[in-house]
Amino acid sequence: MAAKTELKKKKIMMRAMIYGAITATLYAAVFSFANPITELFARGGLYAALPIGTVFVFSFAHGAFSSNLWSLLGIEAITKQATQRKQVSVPRAIQKPRARLRMSA
Amino acid sequence: MIDNAIDTAKFIDLTWLNVSFLFIVGFIGGLVSGFIGSGGAFVLTPAMMSLGVPAAVAVASNMCHKFPKAMVGAYKRYKYGQVDLKLGIVMAASATVGVQAGIKIQELILNKWGEAGSNLYVSLSFVAVLLIVGSYVFYDAFKTSNSEGVDSVPKLARRLQAINLPPMIHFKTANLKISLWFTIPVGFATGLLAATIAVGGFVGVPGMIYVIGATGLISSASELVIAFLMGFGGTVKWAMHGMVDIRLTLIILAGSLLGVQLGAIGTTYVKENMIKIVMGTIMLIVAASRGLAVPQYLNQLQLMAVDKSTLSILDMVSFATMCLALAVGAVIIIGSMVKGKRAEYAAQATESYEHV
């Protein structure tokens, strides 16, 4: 059991290191050429795809790094919570008997 | 690549102090967003503007960081079984219409009363909506905590769920069935508020809880889906106008992606009503902050005479109060996570003691 936990921890550490390195490389790449990249990404029109694509790539790498980092620090979700409420019976519309025409005359 | 000089009128020079400030605000904003589904944006835009970033660039860069942050937060909470995708998509569709209506109203006010009038309208909307909704959310959280955290379907939602008005939609994760016609006004109001005060979630989450009848956990998680879809649409628009400063976006994103995951994890540590407590607290402090900004706009419209030094103090206090709102939210979240973790350790210790 302890060996299994240790193996899991090592796996998480490896993943954190790999995604951390990817994230650091991406940030270094952008900030080394910060001025031309900022100008290029702000040209408008079809160039709009550049900042949007960039944030997707960064969020994938940095998101995976952050997730593994918190796990490595022992901060993980406690349990999968029961998010659904107990089914409460919904009040039904009161069904009144239909009015009938009396022909008593 | 040629190292061309940057347009200083549009893009600010970055210093280590600026970078650290944006990273920290991004982290705290992300933490709050991951926990309550929204928030952070209301501090980030003025925070960037306080560094000298033009308003349009601040809004665009903020929005460009918001949608990937919401995406990561939504994914994380989806894994915990808290996201109702269908609810998020249905709400986002009507919110898009609300955003358009909100923009039209803003344009009308801007044409009639100018920038000061528009700012006054935004601030008054902030104060009115946050005061009313925030007080109710806070009151409800207080009531629920008094009844030992037992959360039931609100009366209004129960009544609306009972009305069979086709088309009826079944939201599987939220475990409820309601007419589409009752989800539309909630989504519309979310979009309207998003276009006015940039934080639609302050109406969206309470709307999903009290009108539609979803739990606080599901509402706040599904709000992240709405934030992603709306943020993506808004970013496309702003980026096509060339207003995104990618440096600012990436710095905030670096902090917020760490924060949003921590906030999402935090939801599994706390009782359901803690989301309401954090949301209500932030909303009421932000309402007070925007209330402090009102005299400035009344002065500009010549409806009230206030001297310059008082206005500058009020402006500073208003911004500080806004930062305080975020900080208080973060402290409550981290505090309750620490409490939850301690309780877990205590339970584990008791369990192992009993096994000996």
Tab-separated table of C-alpha atoms in Angstrom:
chain	number	residue	atom	x	y	z
A	1	MET	CA	0.000	0.000	0.000
A	2	ALA	CA	2.802	2.387	0.988
A	3	ALA	CA	4.784	1.366	-2.119
A	4	LYS	CA	1.745	2.079	-4.276
A	5	THR	CA	1.337	5.542	-2.745
A	6	GLU	CA	5.039	6.215	-3.243
A	7	LEU	CA	4.769	5.183	-6.915
A	8	LYS	CA	1.756	7.457	-7.384
A	9	LYS	CA	3.644	10.336	-5.783
A	10	LYS	CA	6.618	9.786	-8.067
A	11	LYS	CA	4.314	9.767	-11.098
A	12	ILE	CA	2.742	13.045	-10.009
A	13	MET	CA	6.177	14.562	-9.430
A	14	MET	CA	7.332	13.515	-12.894
A	15	ARG	CA	4.227	14.991	-14.486
A	16	ALA	CA	4.593	18.221	-12.509
A	17	MET	CA	8.200	18.517	-13.631
A	18	ILE	CA	7.430	17.833	-17.303
A	19	TYR	CA	4.467	20.230	-17.485
A	20	GLY	CA	6.371	22.755	-15.359
A	21	ALA	CA	9.259	22.667	-17.837
A	22	ILE	CA	6.863	23.047	-20.793
A	23	THR	CA	5.115	25.987	-19.082
A	24	ALA	CA	8.418	27.686	-18.223
A	25	THR	CA	9.623	27.246	-21.815
A	26	LEU	CA	6.403	28.724	-23.199
A	27	TYR	CA	6.581	31.747	-20.866
A	28	ALA	CA	10.296	32.237	-21.625
A	29	ALA	CA	9.576	32.056	-25.369
A	30	VAL	CA	6.831	34.695	-25.223
A	31	PHE	CA	8.577	37.079	-22.827
A	32	SER	CA	11.898	36.892	-24.694
A	33	PHE	CA	10.127	38.423	-27.678
A	34	ALA	CA	7.458	40.241	-25.689
A	35	ASN	CA	7.310	43.461	-27.729
A	36	PRO	CA	7.057	42.028	-31.267
A	37	ILE	CA	4.635	39.321	-30.092
A	38	THR	CA	2.403	41.866	-28.326
A	39	GLU	CA	2.333	44.041	-31.449
A	40	LEU	CA	1.673	41.077	-33.755
A	41	PHE	CA	-1.117	39.691	-31.567
A	42	ALA	CA	-2.822	43.087	-31.409
A	43	ARG	CA	-3.145	43.630	-35.165
A	44	GLY	CA	-6.794	42.665	-35.106
A	45	GLY	CA	-8.797	40.856	-37.795
A	46	LEU	CA	-7.660	37.298	-38.406
A	47	TYR	CA	-4.669	37.863	-36.115
A	48	ALA	CA	-7.231	37.415	-33.302
A	49	ALA	CA	-6.594	33.680	-33.634
A	50	LEU	CA	-3.074	34.167	-32.241
A	51	PRO	CA	-3.883	35.330	-28.672
A	52	ILE	CA	-6.819	32.903	-28.485
A	53	GLY	CA	-4.728	29.922	-29.622
A	54	THR	CA	-1.910	30.967	-27.277
A	55	VAL	CA	-4.092	31.068	-24.166
A	56	PHE	CA	-5.486	27.626	-25.022
A	57	VAL	CA	-1.965	26.165	-25.286
A	58	PHE	CA	-0.821	27.915	-22.086
A	59	SER	CA	-3.892	26.860	-20.143
A	60	PHE	CA	-3.353	23.242	-21.155
A	61	ALA	CA	0.311	23.178	-20.081
A	62	HIS	CA	0.038	25.445	-17.058
A	63	GLY	CA	-3.306	23.912	-16.029
A	64	ALA	CA	-1.788	20.412	-16.010
A	65	PHE	CA	1.252	21.706	-14.101
A	66	SER	CA	-0.910	23.453	-11.474
A	67	SER	CA	-3.094	20.401	-10.985
A	68	ASN	CA	-0.066	18.158	-10.389
A	69	LEU	CA	1.592	20.775	-8.197
A	70	TRP	CA	-1.388	20.943	-5.809
A	71	SER	CA	-1.523	17.124	-5.715
A	72	LEU	CA	2.186	17.026	-4.928
A	73	LEU	CA	1.617	19.451	-2.058
A	74	GLY	CA	-1.080	17.138	-0.711
A	75	ILE	CA	-3.945	19.455	-1.624
A	76	GLU	CA	-6.490	17.244	-3.329
A	77	ALA	CA	-10.259	16.998	-3.400
A	78	ILE	CA	-11.432	15.212	-0.259
A	79	THR	CA	-14.298	13.189	-1.628
A	80	LYS	CA	-16.595	13.268	-4.565
A	81	GLN	CA	-19.509	15.053	-3.032
A	82	ALA	CA	-23.092	14.132	-3.493
A	83	THR	CA	-24.080	17.248	-5.362
A	84	GLN	CA	-27.686	16.353	-5.892
A	85	ARG	CA	-30.349	17.310	-3.448
A	86	LYS	CA	-32.726	14.728	-2.105
A	87	GLN	CA	-35.678	14.560	-4.443
A	88	VAL	CA	-38.340	16.764	-2.968
A	89	SER	CA	-41.828	16.169	-4.164
A	90	VAL	CA	-42.982	19.086	-6.228
A	91	PRO	CA	-46.477	20.342	-5.380
A	92	ARG	CA	-48.885	19.308	-8.076
A	93	ALA	CA	-51.423	21.588	-9.587
A	94	ILE	CA	-54.761	21.103	-7.843
A	95	GLN	CA	-57.192	19.378	-10.150
A	96	LYS	CA	-60.601	20.887	-9.693
A	97	PRO	CA	-63.654	19.027	-11.053
A	98	ARG	CA	-64.828	20.512	-14.295
A	99	ALA	CA	-67.846	22.815	-14.079
A	100	ARG	CA	-70.933	21.165	-15.536
A	101	LEU	CA	-73.980	22.752	-16.925
A	102	ARG	CA	-77.117	21.613	-15.155
A	103	MET	CA	-80.205	21.395	-17.254
A	104	SER	CA	-82.766	21.079	-14.518
A	105	ALA	CA	-85.451	23.185	-16.033
B	1	MET	CA	11.734	38.352	-35.477
B	2	ILE	CA	12.391	42.091	-35.573
B	3	ASP	CA	12.332	43.680	-32.123
B	4	ASN	CA	10.097	46.600	-32.933
B	5	ALA	CA	9.298	49.182	-30.270
B	6	ILE	CA	5.985	48.838	-28.480
B	7	ASP	CA	3.102	51.313	-28.821
B	8	THR	CA	3.350	52.927	-25.370
B	9	ALA	CA	-0.045	54.609	-25.713
B	10	LYS	CA	-1.681	51.186	-25.847
B	11	PHE	CA	0.715	48.884	-24.008
B	12	ILE	CA	2.350	49.722	-20.687
B	13	ASP	CA	5.950	49.022	-19.728
B	14	LEU	CA	6.152	46.061	-17.407
B	15	THR	CA	8.157	46.219	-14.186
B	16	TRP	CA	8.676	43.414	-11.668
B	17	LEU	CA	6.333	45.220	-9.321
B	18	ASN	CA	3.563	45.333	-11.968
B	19	VAL	CA	4.100	41.675	-12.828
B	20	SER	CA	4.009	40.555	-9.165
B	21	PHE	CA	0.889	42.643	-8.479
B	22	LEU	CA	-0.989	41.198	-11.471
B	23	PHE	CA	0.125	37.651	-10.639
B	24	ILE	CA	-1.133	37.936	-7.041
B	25	VAL	CA	-4.458	39.551	-8.035
B	26	GLY	CA	-4.798	36.874	-10.735
B	27	PHE	CA	-4.215	34.128	-8.173
B	28	ILE	CA	-6.754	35.491	-5.677
B	29	GLY	CA	-9.269	36.196	-8.459
B	30	GLY	CA	-8.828	32.647	-9.734
B	31	LEU	CA	-9.268	31.227	-6.232
B	32	VAL	CA	-12.573	33.061	-5.772
B	33	SER	CA	-13.768	32.150	-9.300
B	34	GLY	CA	-12.968	28.479	-8.802
B	35	PHE	CA	-14.970	28.510	-5.588
B	36	ILE	CA	-18.030	30.660	-6.341
B	37	GLY	CA	-17.977	30.488	-10.147
B	38	SER	CA	-17.352	34.178	-10.728
B	39	GLY	CA	-15.531	37.164	-9.317
B	40	GLY	CA	-12.037	38.394	-9.818
B	41	ALA	CA	-12.879	40.251	-13.008
B	42	PHE	CA	-14.335	43.166	-11.066
B	43	VAL	CA	-10.947	43.795	-9.425
B	44	LEU	CA	-8.666	42.872	-12.332
B	45	THR	CA	-9.939	45.489	-14.790
B	46	PRO	CA	-9.599	48.439	-12.354
B	47	ALA	CA	-6.310	46.963	-11.109
B	48	MET	CA	-4.885	47.030	-14.636
B	49	MET	CA	-6.261	50.514	-15.206
B	50	SER	CA	-4.553	51.679	-12.004
B	51	LEU	CA	-1.253	50.607	-13.615
B	52	GLY	CA	-1.975	52.882	-16.593
B	53	VAL	CA	-3.504	50.322	-18.971
B	54	PRO	CA	-6.178	51.926	-21.228
B	55	ALA	CA	-9.736	50.822	-20.301
B	56	ALA	CA	-10.404	48.912	-23.550
B	57	VAL	CA	-7.090	47.016	-23.350
B	58	ALA	CA	-7.732	46.219	-19.657
B	59	VAL	CA	-11.209	44.824	-20.411
B	60	ALA	CA	-9.965	42.841	-23.436
B	61	SER	CA	-6.898	41.393	-21.683
B	62	ASN	CA	-8.992	40.496	-18.654
B	63	MET	CA	-11.578	38.737	-20.817
B	64	CYS	CA	-8.875	36.857	-22.716
B	65	HIS	CA	-7.628	35.382	-19.420
B	66	LYS	CA	-11.148	34.773	-18.092
B	67	PHE	CA	-12.314	32.143	-20.567
B	68	PRO	CA	-9.340	29.726	-20.307
B	69	LYS	CA	-9.442	30.121	-16.523
B	70	ALA	CA	-13.164	29.289	-16.514
B	71	MET	CA	-12.492	26.357	-18.832
B	72	VAL	CA	-9.881	24.864	-16.481
B	73	GLY	CA	-12.114	25.510	-13.447
B	74	ALA	CA	-15.128	23.953	-15.159
B	75	TYR	CA	-13.101	20.891	-16.171
B	76	LYS	CA	-11.834	20.419	-12.627
B	77	ARG	CA	-15.301	20.730	-11.115
B	78	TYR	CA	-16.776	18.515	-13.841
B	79	LYS	CA	-14.466	15.790	-12.576
B	80	TYR	CA	-16.013	16.235	-9.105
B	81	GLY	CA	-19.478	15.771	-10.647
B	82	GLN	CA	-20.519	19.364	-9.967
B	83	VAL	CA	-21.061	20.725	-13.492
B	84	ASP	CA	-24.396	20.550	-15.285
B	85	LEU	CA	-23.234	21.168	-18.848
B	86	LYS	CA	-26.745	21.456	-20.246
B	87	LEU	CA	-27.693	24.064	-17.643
B	88	GLY	CA	-24.542	26.042	-18.413
B	89	ILE	CA	-25.149	25.975	-22.171
B	90	VAL	CA	-28.860	26.872	-21.910
B	91	MET	CA	-28.040	29.761	-19.569
B	92	ALA	CA	-25.177	30.979	-21.763
B	93	ALA	CA	-27.445	31.075	-24.834
B	94	SER	CA	-29.932	33.454	-23.183
B	95	ALA	CA	-27.087	35.376	-21.524
B	96	THR	CA	-25.724	36.217	-24.976
B	97	VAL	CA	-29.002	38.003	-25.769
B	98	GLY	CA	-28.794	39.745	-22.384
B	99	VAL	CA	-25.294	41.001	-23.185
B	100	GLN	CA	-26.523	42.557	-26.440
B	101	ALA	CA	-29.412	44.251	-24.593
B	102	GLY	CA	-26.971	45.478	-21.924
B	103	ILE	CA	-24.676	46.993	-24.567
B	104	LYS	CA	-27.659	48.748	-26.202
B	105	ILE	CA	-28.737	50.239	-22.843
B	106	GLN	CA	-25.165	51.399	-22.185
B	107	GLU	CA	-25.020	53.045	-25.622
B	108	LEU	CA	-28.334	54.825	-25.027
B	109	ILE	CA	-27.145	56.166	-21.658
B	110	LEU	CA	-23.771	57.154	-23.078
B	111	ASN	CA	-25.429	59.116	-25.903
B	112	LYS	CA	-27.837	60.869	-23.554
B	113	TRP	CA	-25.742	61.592	-20.438
B	114	GLY	CA	-22.147	61.062	-21.578
B	115	GLU	CA	-19.399	59.099	-19.860
B	116	ALA	CA	-20.170	60.346	-16.338
B	117	GLY	CA	-23.824	59.287	-16.787
B	118	SER	CA	-22.750	55.881	-18.013
B	119	ASN	CA	-20.360	55.438	-15.060
B	120	LEU	CA	-23.090	56.523	-12.656
B	121	TYR	CA	-25.491	53.983	-14.186
B	122	VAL	CA	-22.867	51.224	-13.834
B	123	SER	CA	-22.124	52.142	-10.210
B	124	LEU	CA	-25.798	52.420	-9.245
B	125	SER	CA	-26.502	49.054	-10.898
B	126	PHE	CA	-23.598	47.598	-8.937
B	127	VAL	CA	-24.916	48.980	-5.641
B	128	ALA	CA	-28.589	48.128	-6.209
B	129	VAL	CA	-28.148	44.602	-7.573
B	130	LEU	CA	-25.355	43.554	-5.233
B	131	LEU	CA	-27.053	45.008	-2.174
B	132	ILE	CA	-30.383	43.289	-2.839
B	133	VAL	CA	-29.072	39.947	-4.136
B	134	GLY	CA	-26.046	39.889	-1.796
B	135	SER	CA	-28.181	40.548	1.297
B	136	TYR	CA	-30.586	37.776	0.335
B	137	VAL	CA	-27.783	35.290	-0.387
B	138	PHE	CA	-26.165	36.178	2.957
B	139	TYR	CA	-29.466	35.891	4.827
B	140	ASP	CA	-30.163	32.517	3.208
B	141	ALA	CA	-26.659	31.250	4.054
B	142	PHE	CA	-27.170	32.361	7.664
B	143	LYS	CA	-30.569	30.641	7.798
B	144	THR	CA	-29.120	27.421	6.336
B	145	SER	CA	-26.213	27.388	8.790
B	146	ASN	CA	-28.692	27.802	11.646
B	147	SER	CA	-30.571	24.740	10.400
B	148	GLU	CA	-27.289	22.768	10.532
B	149	GLY	CA	-26.515	23.130	6.841
B	150	VAL	CA	-29.669	21.379	5.608
B	151	ASP	CA	-30.290	22.908	2.211
B	152	SER	CA	-33.686	22.510	0.566
B	153	VAL	CA	-35.122	23.597	-2.781
B	154	PRO	CA	-36.172	27.258	-2.483
B	155	LYS	CA	-39.937	27.899	-2.514
B	156	LEU	CA	-39.926	29.923	-5.744
B	157	ALA	CA	-37.946	27.250	-7.588
B	158	ARG	CA	-40.312	24.543	-6.311
B	159	ARG	CA	-43.331	26.445	-7.569
B	160	LEU	CA	-41.742	27.094	-10.964
B	161	GLN	CA	-40.696	23.461	-11.335
B	162	ALA	CA	-44.326	22.472	-10.771
B	163	ILE	CA	-45.552	24.484	-13.755
B	164	ASN	CA	-45.721	22.346	-16.873
B	165	LEU	CA	-45.001	24.848	-19.610
B	166	PRO	CA	-43.411	23.167	-22.655
B	167	PRO	CA	-40.626	22.797	-23.536
B	168	MET	CA	-39.652	21.233	-20.216
B	169	ILE	CA	-35.932	20.567	-19.786
B	170	HIS	CA	-34.454	17.900	-17.574
B	171	PHE	CA	-31.082	18.843	-16.088
B	172	LYS	CA	-29.544	15.522	-15.179
B	173	THR	CA	-26.685	16.563	-12.899
B	174	ALA	CA	-28.766	19.229	-11.170
B	175	ASN	CA	-31.517	16.604	-10.896
B	176	LEU	CA	-34.375	18.917	-11.773
B	177	LYS	CA	-36.921	19.547	-14.487
B	178	ILE	CA	-38.070	23.047	-15.343
B	179	SER	CA	-39.592	24.912	-18.262
B	180	LEU	CA	-37.133	26.580	-20.643
B	181	TRP	CA	-39.188	29.775	-20.246
B	182	PHE	CA	-38.051	30.126	-16.618
B	183	THR	CA	-34.369	29.661	-17.419
B	184	ILE	CA	-34.410	32.382	-20.095
B	185	PRO	CA	-34.962	35.385	-17.757
B	186	VAL	CA	-32.182	34.154	-15.438
B	187	GLY	CA	-29.753	33.791	-18.338
B	188	PHE	CA	-30.873	37.124	-19.795
B	189	ALA	CA	-30.302	38.901	-16.453
B	190	THR	CA	-26.871	37.255	-16.173
B	191	GLY	CA	-25.889	38.613	-19.586
B	192	LEU	CA	-27.377	42.040	-18.859
B	193	LEU	CA	-25.348	42.299	-15.665
B	194	ALA	CA	-22.231	40.963	-17.385
B	195	ALA	CA	-22.504	43.763	-19.961
B	196	THR	CA	-23.091	46.346	-17.214
B	197	ILE	CA	-20.772	45.438	-14.346
B	198	ALA	CA	-18.698	42.663	-15.966
B	199	VAL	CA	-19.669	40.082	-13.321
B	200	GLY	CA	-22.764	38.276	-14.543
B	201	GLY	CA	-22.221	35.482	-12.039
B	202	PHE	CA	-23.446	37.700	-9.204
B	203	VAL	CA	-26.928	37.263	-10.668
B	204	GLY	CA	-26.380	33.997	-12.540
B	205	VAL	CA	-25.435	31.872	-9.523
B	206	PRO	CA	-28.199	33.165	-7.178
B	207	GLY	CA	-30.624	32.892	-10.133
B	208	MET	CA	-29.755	29.236	-10.662
B	209	ILE	CA	-30.114	28.580	-6.919
B	210	TYR	CA	-33.317	30.490	-6.117
B	211	VAL	CA	-35.212	30.512	-9.443
B	212	ILE	CA	-34.144	27.312	-11.174
B	213	GLY	CA	-33.541	25.308	-7.989
B	214	ALA	CA	-30.016	23.918	-8.494
B	215	THR	CA	-27.727	23.535	-5.487
B	216	GLY	CA	-25.068	26.124	-4.684
B	217	LEU	CA	-22.338	23.703	-5.743
B	218	ILE	CA	-23.898	22.928	-9.121
B	219	SER	CA	-24.832	26.561	-9.762
B	220	SER	CA	-21.354	27.883	-9.054
B	221	ALA	CA	-19.753	25.107	-11.130
B	222	SER	CA	-22.137	25.574	-14.064
B	223	GLU	CA	-21.496	29.325	-13.923
B	224	LEU	CA	-17.933	28.509	-15.021
B	225	VAL	CA	-19.359	27.007	-18.233
B	226	ILE	CA	-21.299	30.240	-18.842
B	227	ALA	CA	-18.163	32.295	-18.111
B	228	PHE	CA	-16.166	30.193	-20.565
B	229	LEU	CA	-18.681	30.482	-23.405
B	230	MET	CA	-19.358	34.183	-22.905
B	231	GLY	CA	-15.710	34.994	-22.259
B	232	PHE	CA	-14.714	33.192	-25.448
B	233	GLY	CA	-17.250	35.143	-27.523
B	234	GLY	CA	-16.160	38.432	-25.945
B	235	THR	CA	-12.474	37.668	-26.490
B	236	VAL	CA	-12.996	36.956	-30.195
B	237	LYS	CA	-14.661	40.365	-30.518
B	238	TRP	CA	-11.967	42.262	-28.578
B	239	ALA	CA	-9.078	40.390	-30.225
B	240	MET	CA	-10.456	41.205	-33.678
B	241	HIS	CA	-10.227	44.870	-32.665
B	242	GLY	CA	-6.606	44.243	-31.614
B	243	MET	CA	-7.139	45.194	-27.973
B	244	VAL	CA	-5.600	42.183	-26.203
B	245	ASP	CA	-2.247	42.749	-24.493
B	246	ILE	CA	-1.029	39.157	-24.454
B	247	ARG	CA	1.657	39.895	-21.823
B	248	LEU	CA	-0.925	41.055	-19.288
B	249	THR	CA	-3.217	38.142	-20.147
B	250	LEU	CA	-0.482	35.560	-19.653
B	251	ILE	CA	0.718	37.054	-16.347
B	252	ILE	CA	-2.792	37.038	-14.881
B	253	LEU	CA	-3.389	33.567	-16.308
B	254	ALA	CA	-0.240	32.276	-14.586
B	255	GLY	CA	-1.708	33.251	-11.207
B	256	SER	CA	-5.342	32.474	-11.912
B	257	LEU	CA	-4.780	28.920	-13.192
B	258	LEU	CA	-3.144	28.096	-9.868
B	259	GLY	CA	-5.938	29.837	-7.985
B	260	VAL	CA	-8.905	28.446	-9.909
B	261	GLN	CA	-7.824	24.853	-9.251
B	262	LEU	CA	-7.297	25.539	-5.571
B	263	GLY	CA	-10.763	27.132	-5.406
B	264	ALA	CA	-12.296	24.131	-7.195
B	265	ILE	CA	-10.597	21.728	-4.758
B	266	GLY	CA	-11.832	23.966	-1.923
B	267	THR	CA	-15.468	23.275	-2.828
B	268	THR	CA	-14.986	19.650	-1.774
B	269	TYR	CA	-13.735	20.700	1.691
B	270	VAL	CA	-16.655	22.835	2.754
B	271	LYS	CA	-20.350	22.654	3.477
B	272	GLU	CA	-22.739	23.704	0.711
B	273	ASN	CA	-23.705	27.021	2.305
B	274	MET	CA	-20.081	28.198	2.483
B	275	ILE	CA	-20.367	29.109	-1.226
B	276	LYS	CA	-23.296	31.369	-0.350
B	277	ILE	CA	-21.412	32.921	2.578
B	278	VAL	CA	-18.390	33.784	0.417
B	279	MET	CA	-20.572	35.074	-2.404
B	280	GLY	CA	-22.794	37.174	-0.131
B	281	THR	CA	-19.798	38.660	1.691
B	282	ILE	CA	-18.000	39.629	-1.523
B	283	MET	CA	-21.164	41.080	-3.051
B	284	LEU	CA	-21.886	43.284	-0.024
B	285	ILE	CA	-18.311	44.609	0.215
B	286	VAL	CA	-18.224	45.313	-3.532
B	287	ALA	CA	-21.574	47.127	-3.234
B	288	ALA	CA	-20.044	49.366	-0.548
B	289	SER	CA	-16.993	49.947	-2.748
B	290	ARG	CA	-19.093	51.037	-5.728
B	291	GLY	CA	-21.246	53.176	-3.442
B	292	LEU	CA	-18.113	55.166	-2.608
B	293	ALA	CA	-17.584	55.878	-6.320
B	294	VAL	CA	-21.061	57.398	-6.799
B	295	PRO	CA	-20.240	60.962	-5.508
B	296	GLN	CA	-17.527	61.266	-8.171
B	297	TYR	CA	-20.005	60.704	-11.002
B	298	LEU	CA	-22.695	62.866	-9.356
B	299	ASN	CA	-20.076	65.609	-9.182
B	300	GLN	CA	-19.220	65.187	-12.870
B	301	LEU	CA	-22.915	65.452	-13.743
B	302	GLN	CA	-23.109	68.583	-11.532
B	303	LEU	CA	-25.761	67.000	-9.361
B	304	MET	CA	-23.573	67.276	-6.257
B	305	ALA	CA	-20.611	69.467	-5.276
B	306	VAL	CA	-17.649	67.598	-3.807
B	307	ASP	CA	-14.067	68.944	-3.626
B	308	LYS	CA	-11.251	67.244	-5.534
B	309	SER	CA	-9.277	65.998	-2.533
B	310	THR	CA	-12.369	64.257	-1.078
B	311	LEU	CA	-13.057	62.655	-4.451
B	312	SER	CA	-9.523	61.331	-4.765
B	313	ILE	CA	-9.704	59.889	-1.229
B	314	LEU	CA	-13.080	58.287	-2.020
B	315	ASP	CA	-11.651	56.843	-5.240
B	316	MET	CA	-8.704	55.328	-3.395
B	317	VAL	CA	-10.891	53.927	-0.609
B	318	SER	CA	-13.271	52.500	-3.230
B	319	PHE	CA	-10.454	50.612	-4.993
B	320	ALA	CA	-8.994	49.425	-1.676
B	321	THR	CA	-12.442	48.180	-0.574
B	322	MET	CA	-12.764	46.247	-3.828
B	323	CYS	CA	-9.409	44.562	-3.231
B	324	LEU	CA	-10.556	43.895	0.336
B	325	ALA	CA	-13.663	42.107	-0.999
B	326	LEU	CA	-11.481	39.704	-2.939
B	327	ALA	CA	-9.037	39.272	-0.055
B	328	VAL	CA	-11.832	38.549	2.446
B	329	GLY	CA	-13.277	35.961	0.052
B	330	ALA	CA	-9.862	34.322	-0.327
B	331	VAL	CA	-9.289	34.261	3.453
B	332	ILE	CA	-12.686	32.615	4.066
B	333	ILE	CA	-12.002	30.000	1.357
B	334	ILE	CA	-8.493	29.155	2.558
B	335	GLY	CA	-9.632	29.239	6.204
B	336	SER	CA	-12.443	26.785	5.551
B	337	MET	CA	-10.102	24.553	3.530
B	338	VAL	CA	-7.641	24.433	6.438
B	339	LYS	CA	-10.531	23.646	8.786
B	340	GLY	CA	-11.772	20.905	6.446
B	341	LYS	CA	-8.292	19.394	6.125
B	342	ARG	CA	-7.853	19.390	9.928
B	343	ALA	CA	-11.206	17.663	10.346
B	344	GLU	CA	-10.122	15.050	7.794
B	345	TYR	CA	-6.834	14.431	9.626
B	346	ALA	CA	-8.704	14.176	12.934
B	347	ALA	CA	-11.132	11.650	11.439
B	348	GLN	CA	-8.233	9.610	10.017
B	349	ALA	CA	-6.437	9.679	13.382
B	350	THR	CA	-9.566	8.484	15.211
B	351	GLU	CA	-10.054	5.726	12.645
B	352	SER	CA	-6.480	4.447	12.955
B	353	TYR	CA	-6.723	4.666	16.774
B	354	GLU	CA	-9.866	2.521	16.720
B	355	HIS	CA	-8.139	-0.080	14.524
B	356	VAL	CA	-5.256	-0.484	16.982
